[in-house]
mmCIF file of C-alpha atoms and ligand atoms in Angstrom:
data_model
loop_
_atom_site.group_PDB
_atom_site.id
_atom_site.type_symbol
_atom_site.label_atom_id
_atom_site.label_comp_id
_atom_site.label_asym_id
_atom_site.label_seq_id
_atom_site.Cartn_x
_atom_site.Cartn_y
_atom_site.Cartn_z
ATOM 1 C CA UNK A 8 21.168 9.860 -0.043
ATOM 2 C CA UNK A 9 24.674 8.060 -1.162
ATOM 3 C CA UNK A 10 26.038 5.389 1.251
ATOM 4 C CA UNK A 11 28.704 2.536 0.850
ATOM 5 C CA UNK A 12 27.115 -0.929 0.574
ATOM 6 C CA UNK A 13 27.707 -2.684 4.169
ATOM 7 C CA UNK A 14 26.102 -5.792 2.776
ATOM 8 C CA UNK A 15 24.550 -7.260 -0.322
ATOM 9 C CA UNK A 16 21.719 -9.065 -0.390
ATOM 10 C CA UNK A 17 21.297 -13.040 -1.283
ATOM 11 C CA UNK A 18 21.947 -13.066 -4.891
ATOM 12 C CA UNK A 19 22.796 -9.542 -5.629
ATOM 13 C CA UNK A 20 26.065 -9.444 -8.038
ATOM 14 C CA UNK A 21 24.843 -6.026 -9.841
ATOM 15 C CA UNK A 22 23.624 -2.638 -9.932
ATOM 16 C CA UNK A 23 20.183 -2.021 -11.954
ATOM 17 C CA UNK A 24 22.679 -0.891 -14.904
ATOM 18 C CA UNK A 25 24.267 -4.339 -15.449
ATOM 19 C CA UNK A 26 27.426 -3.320 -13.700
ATOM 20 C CA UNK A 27 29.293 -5.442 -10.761
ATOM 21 C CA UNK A 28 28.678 -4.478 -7.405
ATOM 22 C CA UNK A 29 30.542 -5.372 -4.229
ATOM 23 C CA UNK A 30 30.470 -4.632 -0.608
ATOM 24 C CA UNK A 31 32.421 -1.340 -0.080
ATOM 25 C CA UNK A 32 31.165 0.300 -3.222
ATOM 26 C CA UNK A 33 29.539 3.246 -2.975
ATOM 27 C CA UNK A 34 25.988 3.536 -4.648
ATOM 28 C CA UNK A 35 22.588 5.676 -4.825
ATOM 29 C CA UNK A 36 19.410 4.283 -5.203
ATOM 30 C CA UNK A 37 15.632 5.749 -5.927
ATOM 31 C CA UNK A 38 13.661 6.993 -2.593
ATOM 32 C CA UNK A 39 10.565 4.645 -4.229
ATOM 33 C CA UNK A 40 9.804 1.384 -5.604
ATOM 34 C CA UNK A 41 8.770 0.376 -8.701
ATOM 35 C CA UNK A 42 7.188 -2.724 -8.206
ATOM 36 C CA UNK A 43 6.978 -3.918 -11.606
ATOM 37 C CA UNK A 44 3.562 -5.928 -11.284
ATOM 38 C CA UNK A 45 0.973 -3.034 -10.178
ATOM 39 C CA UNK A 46 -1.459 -1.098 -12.132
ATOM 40 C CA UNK A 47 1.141 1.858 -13.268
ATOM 41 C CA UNK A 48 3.888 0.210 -13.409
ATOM 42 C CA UNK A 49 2.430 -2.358 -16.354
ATOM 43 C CA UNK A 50 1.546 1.159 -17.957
ATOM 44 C CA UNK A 51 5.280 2.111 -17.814
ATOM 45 C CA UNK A 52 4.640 4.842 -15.022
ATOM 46 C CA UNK A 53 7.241 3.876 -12.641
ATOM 47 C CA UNK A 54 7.095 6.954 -11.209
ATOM 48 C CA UNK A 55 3.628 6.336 -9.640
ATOM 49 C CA UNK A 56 4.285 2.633 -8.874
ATOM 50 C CA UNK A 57 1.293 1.718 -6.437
ATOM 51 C CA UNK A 58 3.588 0.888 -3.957
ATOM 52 C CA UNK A 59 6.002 3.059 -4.824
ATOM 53 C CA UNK A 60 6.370 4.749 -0.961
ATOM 54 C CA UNK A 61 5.253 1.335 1.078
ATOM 55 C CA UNK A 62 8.981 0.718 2.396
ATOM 56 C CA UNK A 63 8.577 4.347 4.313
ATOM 57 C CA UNK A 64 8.077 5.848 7.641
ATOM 58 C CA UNK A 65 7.649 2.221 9.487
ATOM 59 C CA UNK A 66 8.671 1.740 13.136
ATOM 60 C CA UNK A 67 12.359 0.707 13.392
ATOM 61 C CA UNK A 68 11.598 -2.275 15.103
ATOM 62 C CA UNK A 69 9.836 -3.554 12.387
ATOM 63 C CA UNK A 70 12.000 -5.591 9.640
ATOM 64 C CA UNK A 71 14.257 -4.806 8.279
ATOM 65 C CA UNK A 72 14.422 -1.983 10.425
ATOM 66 C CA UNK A 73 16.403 0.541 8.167
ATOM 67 C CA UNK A 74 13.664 2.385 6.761
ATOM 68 C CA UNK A 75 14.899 6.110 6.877
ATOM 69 C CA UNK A 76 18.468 8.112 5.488
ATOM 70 C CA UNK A 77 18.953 9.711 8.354
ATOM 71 C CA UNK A 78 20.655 7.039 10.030
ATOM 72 C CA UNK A 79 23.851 5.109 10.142
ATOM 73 C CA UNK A 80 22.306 2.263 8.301
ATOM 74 C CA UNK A 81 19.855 1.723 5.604
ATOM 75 C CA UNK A 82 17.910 -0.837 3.979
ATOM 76 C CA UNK A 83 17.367 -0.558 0.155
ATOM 77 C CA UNK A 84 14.486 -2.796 -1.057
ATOM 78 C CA UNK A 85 14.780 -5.074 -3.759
ATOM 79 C CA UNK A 86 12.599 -2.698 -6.105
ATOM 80 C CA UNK A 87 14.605 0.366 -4.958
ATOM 81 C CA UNK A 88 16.590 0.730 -7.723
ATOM 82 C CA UNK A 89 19.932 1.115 -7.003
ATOM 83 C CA UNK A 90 23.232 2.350 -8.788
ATOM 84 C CA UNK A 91 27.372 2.388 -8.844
ATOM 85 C CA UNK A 92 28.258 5.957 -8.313
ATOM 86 C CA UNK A 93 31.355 6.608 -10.347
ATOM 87 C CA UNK A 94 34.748 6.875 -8.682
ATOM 88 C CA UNK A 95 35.175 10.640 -10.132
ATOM 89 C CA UNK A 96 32.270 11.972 -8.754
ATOM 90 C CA UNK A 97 33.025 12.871 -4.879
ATOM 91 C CA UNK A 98 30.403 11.991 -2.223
ATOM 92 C CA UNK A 99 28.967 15.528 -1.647
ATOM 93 C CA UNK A 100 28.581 16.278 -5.668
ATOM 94 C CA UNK A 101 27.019 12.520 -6.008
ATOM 95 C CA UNK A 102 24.049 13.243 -3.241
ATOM 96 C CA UNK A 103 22.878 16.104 -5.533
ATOM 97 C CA UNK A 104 21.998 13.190 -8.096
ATOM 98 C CA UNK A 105 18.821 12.012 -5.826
ATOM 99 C CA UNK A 106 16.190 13.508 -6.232
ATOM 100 C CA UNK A 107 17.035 17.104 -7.804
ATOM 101 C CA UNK A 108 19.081 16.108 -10.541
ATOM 102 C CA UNK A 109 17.713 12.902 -11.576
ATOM 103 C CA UNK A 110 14.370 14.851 -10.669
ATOM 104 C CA UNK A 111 15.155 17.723 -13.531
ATOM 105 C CA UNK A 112 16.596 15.570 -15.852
ATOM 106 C CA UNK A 113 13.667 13.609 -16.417
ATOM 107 C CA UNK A 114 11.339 16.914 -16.234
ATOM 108 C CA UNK A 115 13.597 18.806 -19.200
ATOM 109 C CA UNK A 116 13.387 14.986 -21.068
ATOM 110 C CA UNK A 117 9.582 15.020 -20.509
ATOM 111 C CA UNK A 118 9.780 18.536 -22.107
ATOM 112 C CA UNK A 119 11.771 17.801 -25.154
ATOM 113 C CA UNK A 120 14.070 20.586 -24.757
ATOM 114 C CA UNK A 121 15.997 21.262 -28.231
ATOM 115 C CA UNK A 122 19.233 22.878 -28.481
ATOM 116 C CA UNK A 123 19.192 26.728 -29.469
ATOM 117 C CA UNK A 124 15.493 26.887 -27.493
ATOM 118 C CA UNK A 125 14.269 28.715 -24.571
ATOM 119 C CA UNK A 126 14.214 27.463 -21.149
ATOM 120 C CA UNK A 127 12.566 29.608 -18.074
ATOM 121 C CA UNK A 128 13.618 27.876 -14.580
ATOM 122 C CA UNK A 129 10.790 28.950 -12.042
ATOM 123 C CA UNK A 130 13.155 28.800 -8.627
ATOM 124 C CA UNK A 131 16.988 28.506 -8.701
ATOM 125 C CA UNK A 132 17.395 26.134 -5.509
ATOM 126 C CA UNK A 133 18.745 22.769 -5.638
ATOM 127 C CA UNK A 134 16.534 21.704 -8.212
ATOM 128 C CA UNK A 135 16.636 24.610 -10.671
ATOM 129 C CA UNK A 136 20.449 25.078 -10.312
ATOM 130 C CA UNK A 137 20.559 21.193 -11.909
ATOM 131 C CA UNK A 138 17.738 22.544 -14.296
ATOM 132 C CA UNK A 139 19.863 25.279 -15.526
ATOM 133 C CA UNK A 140 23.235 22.441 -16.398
ATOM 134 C CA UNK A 141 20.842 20.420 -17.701
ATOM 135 C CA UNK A 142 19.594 23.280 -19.945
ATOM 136 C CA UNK A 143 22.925 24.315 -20.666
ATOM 137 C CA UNK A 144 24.444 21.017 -21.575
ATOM 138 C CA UNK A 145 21.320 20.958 -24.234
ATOM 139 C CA UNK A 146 22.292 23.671 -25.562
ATOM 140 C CA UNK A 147 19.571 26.124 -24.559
ATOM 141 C CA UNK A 148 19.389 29.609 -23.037
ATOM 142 C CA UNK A 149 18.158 29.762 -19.275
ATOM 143 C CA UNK A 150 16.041 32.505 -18.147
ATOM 144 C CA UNK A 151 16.361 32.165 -14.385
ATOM 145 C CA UNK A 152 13.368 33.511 -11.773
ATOM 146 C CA UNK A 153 14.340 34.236 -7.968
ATOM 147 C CA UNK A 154 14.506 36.517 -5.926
ATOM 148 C CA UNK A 155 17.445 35.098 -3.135
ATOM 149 C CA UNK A 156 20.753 36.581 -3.544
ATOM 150 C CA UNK A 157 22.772 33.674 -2.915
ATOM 151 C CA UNK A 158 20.944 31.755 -5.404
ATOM 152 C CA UNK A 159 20.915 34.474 -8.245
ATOM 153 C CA UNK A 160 24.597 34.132 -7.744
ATOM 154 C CA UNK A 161 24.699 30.356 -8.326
ATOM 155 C CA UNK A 162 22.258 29.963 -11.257
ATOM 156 C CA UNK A 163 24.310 33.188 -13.430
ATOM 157 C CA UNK A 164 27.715 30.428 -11.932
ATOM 158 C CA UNK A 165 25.629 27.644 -13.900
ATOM 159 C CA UNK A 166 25.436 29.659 -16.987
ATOM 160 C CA UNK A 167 21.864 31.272 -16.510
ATOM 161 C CA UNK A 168 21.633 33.571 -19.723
ATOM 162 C CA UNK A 169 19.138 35.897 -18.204
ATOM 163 C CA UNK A 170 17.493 36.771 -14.661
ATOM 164 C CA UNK A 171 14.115 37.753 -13.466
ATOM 165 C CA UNK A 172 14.880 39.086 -10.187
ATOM 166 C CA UNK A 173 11.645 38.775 -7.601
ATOM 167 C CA UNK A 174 13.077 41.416 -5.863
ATOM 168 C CA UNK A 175 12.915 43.864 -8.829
ATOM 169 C CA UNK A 176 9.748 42.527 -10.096
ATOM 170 C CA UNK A 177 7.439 41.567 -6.992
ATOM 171 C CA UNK A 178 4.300 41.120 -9.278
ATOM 172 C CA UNK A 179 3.739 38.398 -11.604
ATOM 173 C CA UNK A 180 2.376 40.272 -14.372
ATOM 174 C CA UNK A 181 6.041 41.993 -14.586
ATOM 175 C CA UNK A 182 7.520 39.297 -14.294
ATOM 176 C CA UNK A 183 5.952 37.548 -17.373
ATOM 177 C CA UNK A 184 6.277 40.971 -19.229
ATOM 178 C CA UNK A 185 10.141 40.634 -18.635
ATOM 179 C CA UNK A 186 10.209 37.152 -19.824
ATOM 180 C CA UNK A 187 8.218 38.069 -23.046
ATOM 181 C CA UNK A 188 10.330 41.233 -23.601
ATOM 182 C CA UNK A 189 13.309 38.862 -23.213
ATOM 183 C CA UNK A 190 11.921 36.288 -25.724
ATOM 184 C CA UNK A 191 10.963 38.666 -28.494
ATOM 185 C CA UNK A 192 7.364 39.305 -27.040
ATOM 186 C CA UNK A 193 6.611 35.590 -27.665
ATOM 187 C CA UNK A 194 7.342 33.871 -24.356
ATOM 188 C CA UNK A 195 9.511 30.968 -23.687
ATOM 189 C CA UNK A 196 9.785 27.633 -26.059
ATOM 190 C CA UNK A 197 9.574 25.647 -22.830
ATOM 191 C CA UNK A 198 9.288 26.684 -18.594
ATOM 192 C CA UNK A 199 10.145 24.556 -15.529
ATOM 193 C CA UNK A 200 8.372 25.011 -12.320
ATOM 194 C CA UNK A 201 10.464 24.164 -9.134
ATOM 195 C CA UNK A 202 9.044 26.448 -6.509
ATOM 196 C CA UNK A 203 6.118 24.519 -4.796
ATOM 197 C CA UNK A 204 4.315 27.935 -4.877
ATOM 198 C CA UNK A 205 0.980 27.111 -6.579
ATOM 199 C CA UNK A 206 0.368 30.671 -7.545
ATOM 200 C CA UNK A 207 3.943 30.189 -9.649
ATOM 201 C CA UNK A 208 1.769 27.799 -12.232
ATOM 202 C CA UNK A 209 -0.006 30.512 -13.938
ATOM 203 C CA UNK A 210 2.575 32.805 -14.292
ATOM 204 C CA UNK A 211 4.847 30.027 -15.397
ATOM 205 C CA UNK A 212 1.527 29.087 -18.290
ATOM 206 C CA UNK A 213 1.603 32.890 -19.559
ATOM 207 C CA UNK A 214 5.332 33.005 -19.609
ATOM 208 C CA UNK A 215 5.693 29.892 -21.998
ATOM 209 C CA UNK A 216 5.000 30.490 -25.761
ATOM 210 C CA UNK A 217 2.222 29.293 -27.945
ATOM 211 C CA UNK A 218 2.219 26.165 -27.925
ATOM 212 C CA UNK A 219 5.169 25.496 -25.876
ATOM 213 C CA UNK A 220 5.619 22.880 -22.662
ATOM 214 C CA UNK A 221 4.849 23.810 -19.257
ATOM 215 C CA UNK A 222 6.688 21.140 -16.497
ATOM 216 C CA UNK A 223 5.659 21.451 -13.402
ATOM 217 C CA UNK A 224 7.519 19.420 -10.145
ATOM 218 C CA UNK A 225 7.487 21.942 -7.157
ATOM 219 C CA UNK A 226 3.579 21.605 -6.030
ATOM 220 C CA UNK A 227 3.702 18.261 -4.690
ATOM 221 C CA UNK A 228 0.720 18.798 -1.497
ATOM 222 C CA UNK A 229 -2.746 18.200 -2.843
ATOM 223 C CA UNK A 230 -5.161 21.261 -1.603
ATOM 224 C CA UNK A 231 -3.528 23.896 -2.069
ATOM 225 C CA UNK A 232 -5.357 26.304 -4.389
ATOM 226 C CA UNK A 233 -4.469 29.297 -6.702
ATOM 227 C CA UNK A 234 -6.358 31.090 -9.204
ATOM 228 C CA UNK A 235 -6.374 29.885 -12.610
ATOM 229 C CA UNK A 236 -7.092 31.398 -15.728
ATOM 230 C CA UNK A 237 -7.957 29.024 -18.352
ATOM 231 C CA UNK A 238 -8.309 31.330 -20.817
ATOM 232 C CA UNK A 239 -4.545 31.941 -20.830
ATOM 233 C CA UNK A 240 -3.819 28.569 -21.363
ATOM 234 C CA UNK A 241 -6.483 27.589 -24.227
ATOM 235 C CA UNK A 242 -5.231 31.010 -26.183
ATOM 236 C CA UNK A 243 -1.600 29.816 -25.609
ATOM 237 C CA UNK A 244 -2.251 26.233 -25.766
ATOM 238 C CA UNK A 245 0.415 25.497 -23.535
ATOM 239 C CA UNK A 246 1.148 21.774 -22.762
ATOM 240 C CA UNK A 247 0.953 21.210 -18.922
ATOM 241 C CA UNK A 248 3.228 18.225 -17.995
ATOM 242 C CA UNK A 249 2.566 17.553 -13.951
ATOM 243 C CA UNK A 250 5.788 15.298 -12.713
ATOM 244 C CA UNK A 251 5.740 13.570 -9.726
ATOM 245 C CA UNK A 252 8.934 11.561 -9.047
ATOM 246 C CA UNK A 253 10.968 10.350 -12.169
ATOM 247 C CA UNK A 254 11.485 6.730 -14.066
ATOM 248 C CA UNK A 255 13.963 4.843 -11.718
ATOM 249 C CA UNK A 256 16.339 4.834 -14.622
ATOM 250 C CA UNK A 257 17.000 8.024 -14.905
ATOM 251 C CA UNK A 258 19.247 8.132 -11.619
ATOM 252 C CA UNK A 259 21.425 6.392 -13.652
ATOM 253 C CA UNK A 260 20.928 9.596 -16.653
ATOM 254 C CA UNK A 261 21.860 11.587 -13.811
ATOM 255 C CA UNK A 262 24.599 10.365 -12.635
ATOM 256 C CA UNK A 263 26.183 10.016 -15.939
ATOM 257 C CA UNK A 264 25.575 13.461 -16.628
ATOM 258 C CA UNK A 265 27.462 14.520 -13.127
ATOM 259 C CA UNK A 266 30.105 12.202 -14.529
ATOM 260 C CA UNK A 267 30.418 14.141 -18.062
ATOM 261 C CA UNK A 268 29.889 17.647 -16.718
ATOM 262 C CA UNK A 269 32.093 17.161 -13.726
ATOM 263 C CA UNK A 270 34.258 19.815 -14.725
ATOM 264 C CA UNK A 271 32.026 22.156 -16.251
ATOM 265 C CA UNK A 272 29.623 22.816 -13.616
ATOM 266 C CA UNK A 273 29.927 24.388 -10.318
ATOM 267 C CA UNK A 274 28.514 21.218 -8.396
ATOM 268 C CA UNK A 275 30.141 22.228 -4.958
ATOM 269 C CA UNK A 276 27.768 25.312 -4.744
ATOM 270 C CA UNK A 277 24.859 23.011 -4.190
ATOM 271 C CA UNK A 278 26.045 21.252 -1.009
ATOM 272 C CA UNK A 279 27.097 24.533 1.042
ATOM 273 C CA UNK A 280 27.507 22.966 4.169
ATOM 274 C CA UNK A 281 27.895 19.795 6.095
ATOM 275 C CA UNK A 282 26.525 18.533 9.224
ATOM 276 C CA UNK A 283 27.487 15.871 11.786
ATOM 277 C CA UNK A 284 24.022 14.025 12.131
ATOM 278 C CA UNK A 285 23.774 15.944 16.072
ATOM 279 C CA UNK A 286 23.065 19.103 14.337
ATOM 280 C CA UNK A 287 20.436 17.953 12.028
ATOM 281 C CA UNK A 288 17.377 20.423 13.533
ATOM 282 C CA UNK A 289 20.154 23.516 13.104
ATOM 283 C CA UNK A 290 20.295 22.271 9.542
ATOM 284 C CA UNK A 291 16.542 22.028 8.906
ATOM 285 C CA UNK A 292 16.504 25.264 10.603
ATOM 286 C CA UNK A 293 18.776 27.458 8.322
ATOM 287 C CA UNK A 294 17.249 25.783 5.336
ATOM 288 C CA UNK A 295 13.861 27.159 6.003
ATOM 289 C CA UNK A 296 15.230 30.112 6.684
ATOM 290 C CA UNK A 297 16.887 30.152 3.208
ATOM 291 C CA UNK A 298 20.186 30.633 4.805
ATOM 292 C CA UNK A 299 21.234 27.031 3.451
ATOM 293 C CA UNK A 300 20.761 25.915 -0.679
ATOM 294 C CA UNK A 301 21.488 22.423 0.531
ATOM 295 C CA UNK A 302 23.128 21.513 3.759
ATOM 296 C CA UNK A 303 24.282 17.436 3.789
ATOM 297 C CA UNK A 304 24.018 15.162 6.776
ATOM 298 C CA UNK A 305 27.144 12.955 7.038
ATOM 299 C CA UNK A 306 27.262 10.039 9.069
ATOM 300 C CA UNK A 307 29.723 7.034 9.518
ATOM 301 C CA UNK A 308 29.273 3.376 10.684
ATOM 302 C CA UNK A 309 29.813 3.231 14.275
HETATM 303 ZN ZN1 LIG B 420 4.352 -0.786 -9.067
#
């Protein structure tokens, strides 16, 4: 979501970066709170803040009312954080920032991604297309795994070195073959997961090198199972990182990074359409269909 501050709230003179906000500016802010006095976030873990969704899917006639994006107004709680969105990033390359860039960045952080390493990208939709710039701006080489045209197309556009095509390779065992073959039969220093396809978590284990760092983001739904072999992972001793949400800070990281890479990154491919908020369902529709990386909903003030 990116909107243009209607109002500020008593006392509010600044974004959550120290920088001067006014009425008319436009800004982004976190889709969760971090409360700041619960159990995870005195641990640090933002990300898991105990009340971190509490603002959500309330009744609009309950104060203050503006509880969902998909509206013409929007209330953003005082433990939302919220930033400035620079004036050189345009509104449709900005909305990318929250969740799937802010999202990545902190996953390829959490993984410790060095330049001149191995990165494989599990999924090359609005997520792994920021993995791959994120990758790229590191310094690494991508190996990309999909199997939709379209998005093939946009991840080799964000500089993916190498691609495992589903298509080609429809089993998983291949697939990791191809991955090894491309890494000198060792695997990959480091592997993102951004499907949501559980079965994608063992592949993306015996893809990933001795050693190496395993992030995964996509599987979000508790109960949904997949074989796993633990075997794999001992012998490899892969390090599983599990993310769920990111520290509120790094939507600022991100939107620096759209700032700095502005130029060098196809950012338009990842909004491919808009829609007028009346068309919403036709936009949900084409996305499941995989007809649509990332359609945006605009909507003015009456
Ligand atoms: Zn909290």
């Amino acid at each position: 979501m990116l909107g243009r501050v209607e109002r500020l709230g008593a006392g509010v003179r600044t974004d959550f970066a120290g920088r001067p906000l006014h009425e008319g500016d436009r800004v982004v802010c976190t889709y969760f709170r971090g409360c700041r006095k619960c159990r995870a976030c005195r641990r640090g873990a933002f990300n898991v803040c105990e009340f971190g969704l509490s603002q959500w899917v309330k009744p609009p006639d309950e104060s203050p009312h503006f509880h969902g994006t998909w509206g013409t107004y929007y209330n953003i709680d005082p433990d939302q954080y919220v930033f400035r969105v620079p004036e050189s990033i345009p509104d449709t390359v900005a909305s990318v920032a929250n969740c799937a860039l802010a999202q990545v960045y902190y996953g390829i952080e959490v993984a410790g991604l060095l330049p001149g390493e191995t990165l494989a990208v599990q999924g090359a939709g609005g997520l792994g297309l920021c993995a791959i710039a994120v990758a790229k701006e590191r310094g690494a080489r991508v190996i990309c795994i999909d199997g939709v045209a379209s998005r093939i197309d946009a991840a080799r556009r964000f500089g993916a070195d190498d691609i495992v095509d589903l298509r080609e390779l429809q089993e998983a065992e291949a697939r990791v073959r191809r991955v090894l073959d491309l890494t000198d039969g060792y695997g990959a220093d480091a592997a993102l997961e951004v499907t949501g396809v559980p079965s994608a978590i063992q592949e993306g284990v015996a893809m990933t090198r001795p050693t190496g760092r395993y992030v995964t983001i996509g599987n979000i739904w508790p109960g949904l199972m997949t074989p796993f072999d633990p075997g794999t992972l001992n012998r490899r001793m892969v390090t599983i990182y599990p993310l769920m949400r990111y520290l509120p800070w790094k939507l600022f990281d991100a939107l620096q990074f759209l700032e700095r890479t502005i130029d060098r990154f196809p950012w338009e491919l990842l909004i491919d359409r808009d829609f007028p908020f009346e068309r919403a369902s036709e936009a949900l529709e084409l996305s499941e269909r995989r007809l649509l990386n990332r359609g945006s909903l605009v909507m003015e003030p009456a």
